[in-house]
XYZ file of C-alpha atoms in Angstrom:
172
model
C -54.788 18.298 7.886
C -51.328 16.692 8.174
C -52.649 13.485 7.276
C -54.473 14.421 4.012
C -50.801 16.737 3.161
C -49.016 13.456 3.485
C -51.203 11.677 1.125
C -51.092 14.055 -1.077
C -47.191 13.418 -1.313
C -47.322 10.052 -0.830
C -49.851 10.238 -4.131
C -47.892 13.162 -5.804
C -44.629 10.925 -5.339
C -46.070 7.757 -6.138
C -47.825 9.317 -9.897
C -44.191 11.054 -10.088
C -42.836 7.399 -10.368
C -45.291 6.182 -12.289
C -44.783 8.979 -14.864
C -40.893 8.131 -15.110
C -41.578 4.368 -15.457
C -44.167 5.374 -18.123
C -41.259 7.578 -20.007
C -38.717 5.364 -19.442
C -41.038 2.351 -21.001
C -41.898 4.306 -23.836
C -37.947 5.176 -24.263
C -37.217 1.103 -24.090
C -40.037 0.432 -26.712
C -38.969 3.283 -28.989
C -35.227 1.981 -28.797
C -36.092 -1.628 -29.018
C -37.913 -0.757 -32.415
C -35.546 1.287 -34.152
C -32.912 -0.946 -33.523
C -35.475 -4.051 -35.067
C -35.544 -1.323 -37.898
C -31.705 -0.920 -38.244
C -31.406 -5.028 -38.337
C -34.527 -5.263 -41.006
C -32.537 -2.057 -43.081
C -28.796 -3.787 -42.347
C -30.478 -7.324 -43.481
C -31.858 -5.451 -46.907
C -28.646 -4.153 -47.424
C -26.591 -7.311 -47.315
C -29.671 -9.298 -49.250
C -28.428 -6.447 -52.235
C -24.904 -6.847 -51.712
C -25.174 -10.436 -52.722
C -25.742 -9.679 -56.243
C -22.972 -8.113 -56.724
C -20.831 -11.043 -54.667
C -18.472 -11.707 -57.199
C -20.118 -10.351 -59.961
C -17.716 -10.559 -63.043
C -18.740 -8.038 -64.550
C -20.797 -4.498 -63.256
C -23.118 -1.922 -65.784
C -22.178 1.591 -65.216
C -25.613 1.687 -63.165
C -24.641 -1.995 -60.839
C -21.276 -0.032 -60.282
C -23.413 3.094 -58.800
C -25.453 0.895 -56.949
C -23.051 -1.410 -55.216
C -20.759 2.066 -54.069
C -24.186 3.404 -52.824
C -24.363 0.320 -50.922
C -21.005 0.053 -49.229
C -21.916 3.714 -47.913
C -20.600 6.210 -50.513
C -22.873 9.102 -50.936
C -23.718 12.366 -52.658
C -20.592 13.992 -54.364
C -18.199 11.268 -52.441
C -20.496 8.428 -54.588
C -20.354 10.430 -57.904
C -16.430 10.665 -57.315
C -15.631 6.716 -55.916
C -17.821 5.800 -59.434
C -15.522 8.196 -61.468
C -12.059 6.520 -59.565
C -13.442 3.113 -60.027
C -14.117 3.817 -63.727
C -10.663 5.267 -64.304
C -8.877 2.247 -62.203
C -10.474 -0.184 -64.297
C -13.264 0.824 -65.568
C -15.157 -0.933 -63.562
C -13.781 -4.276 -64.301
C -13.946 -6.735 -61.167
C -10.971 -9.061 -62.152
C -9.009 -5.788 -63.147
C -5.042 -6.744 -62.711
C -2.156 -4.800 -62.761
C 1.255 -7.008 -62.175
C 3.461 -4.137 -63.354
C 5.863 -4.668 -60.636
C 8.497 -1.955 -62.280
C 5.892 0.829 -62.105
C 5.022 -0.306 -58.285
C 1.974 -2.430 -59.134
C 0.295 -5.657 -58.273
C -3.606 -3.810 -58.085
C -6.763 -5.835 -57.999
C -9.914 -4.748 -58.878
C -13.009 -2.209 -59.223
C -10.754 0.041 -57.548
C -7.017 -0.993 -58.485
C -5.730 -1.460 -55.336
C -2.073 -1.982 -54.679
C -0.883 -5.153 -53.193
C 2.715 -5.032 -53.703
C 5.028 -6.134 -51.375
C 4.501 -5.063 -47.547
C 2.309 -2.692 -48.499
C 0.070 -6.155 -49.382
C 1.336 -7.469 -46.233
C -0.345 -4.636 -44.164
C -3.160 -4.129 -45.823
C -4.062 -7.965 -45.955
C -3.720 -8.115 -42.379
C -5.633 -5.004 -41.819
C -8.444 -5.619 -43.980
C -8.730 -9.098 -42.698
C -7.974 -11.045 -46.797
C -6.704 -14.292 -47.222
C -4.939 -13.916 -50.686
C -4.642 -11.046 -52.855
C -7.666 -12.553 -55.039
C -10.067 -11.792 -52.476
C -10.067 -8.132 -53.899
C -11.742 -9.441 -56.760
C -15.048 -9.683 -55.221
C -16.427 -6.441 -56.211
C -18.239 -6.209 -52.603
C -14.750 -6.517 -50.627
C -12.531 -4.084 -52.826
C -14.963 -1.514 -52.691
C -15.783 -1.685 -48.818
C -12.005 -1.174 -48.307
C -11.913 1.730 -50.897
C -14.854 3.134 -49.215
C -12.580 2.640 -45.506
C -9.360 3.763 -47.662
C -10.902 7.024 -48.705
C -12.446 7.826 -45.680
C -15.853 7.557 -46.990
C -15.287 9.566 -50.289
C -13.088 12.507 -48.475
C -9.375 11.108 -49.429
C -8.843 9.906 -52.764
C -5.413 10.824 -52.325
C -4.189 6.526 -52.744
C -5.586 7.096 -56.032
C -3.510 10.266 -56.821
C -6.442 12.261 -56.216
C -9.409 13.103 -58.666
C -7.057 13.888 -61.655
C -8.298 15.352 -65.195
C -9.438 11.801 -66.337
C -11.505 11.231 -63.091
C -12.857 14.875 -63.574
C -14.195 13.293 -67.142
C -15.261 10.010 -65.725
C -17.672 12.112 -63.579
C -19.339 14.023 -66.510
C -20.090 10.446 -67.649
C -21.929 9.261 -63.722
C -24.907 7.334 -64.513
C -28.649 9.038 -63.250
């Protein structure tokens, strides 16, 4: 009788480790293919930001698209398209050099350059000249890190009356 108990825990242990192995397999697999999913969705997503790679020009609808693509979404997207507009409507090789109202902008999103503020925020955002804001695709990922994701427009004065109108205008 003792025998055929201890076989019976020697077989209940033994299935007990099989079950966690089996588990713990099926964990492994499940992790292993949703991070093959998150390379095949991060390599689709980079494969569409190269159209816009120094675009010289965006449609109201390209403008959506690339915001959508550096991570803006819902309200936050429909706002970053109306700040964008307002900046420079949209205009990649948008420049401001007014120096005596505190600009040297650049860009989709107009952003400010001027003396160590440019300093900091070149260094920060990892640009080589000033120009590099240009590129569509790098002024609005830092826009997109400079608001927070949509939350903080307050570098761009916040969403003012004429950003209000620029969002009756967002493209379906």
């Amino acid at each position: 009788m003792i025998n055929f108990m201890n076989n019976n825990r020697n077989i209940i242990g033994t299935l007990s480790i099989l079950a966690m192995f089996s588990v713990w397999s099926n964990v492994l697999t499940e992790t292993i293919e949703a991070t093959e999913v998150a390379k095949v969705v991060s390599k689709a997503k980079e494969d569409q930001l190269e159209k816009y790679e120094n675009a010289t020009s965006l449609s109201d609808k390209d403008l959506k698209n690339l915001l959508q693509l550096v991570g803006f979404e819902g309200q936050n997207l429909k706002e970053a398209w109306a700040v964008a507009k307002k900046e420079s409507n949209g205009r990649p090789f948008a420049f401001n050099g007014n120096t005596s109202t505190g600009d040297s902008s650049y860009g989709i999103f107009q952003i400010n350059m001027l003396g160590v503020l440019g300093l900091d925020r070149r260094d920060k955002f990892e640009l080589d000249h000033n120009a590099d804001l240009f590129n569509p695709v790098v002024n609005a990922q830092i826009a997109y890190h400079m608001s927070d994701g949509g939350n903080d427009w307050s570098s761009w004065k916040g969403l003012t009356q004429r950003t209000k109108q620029w969002m009756e205008k967002f493209p379906k």
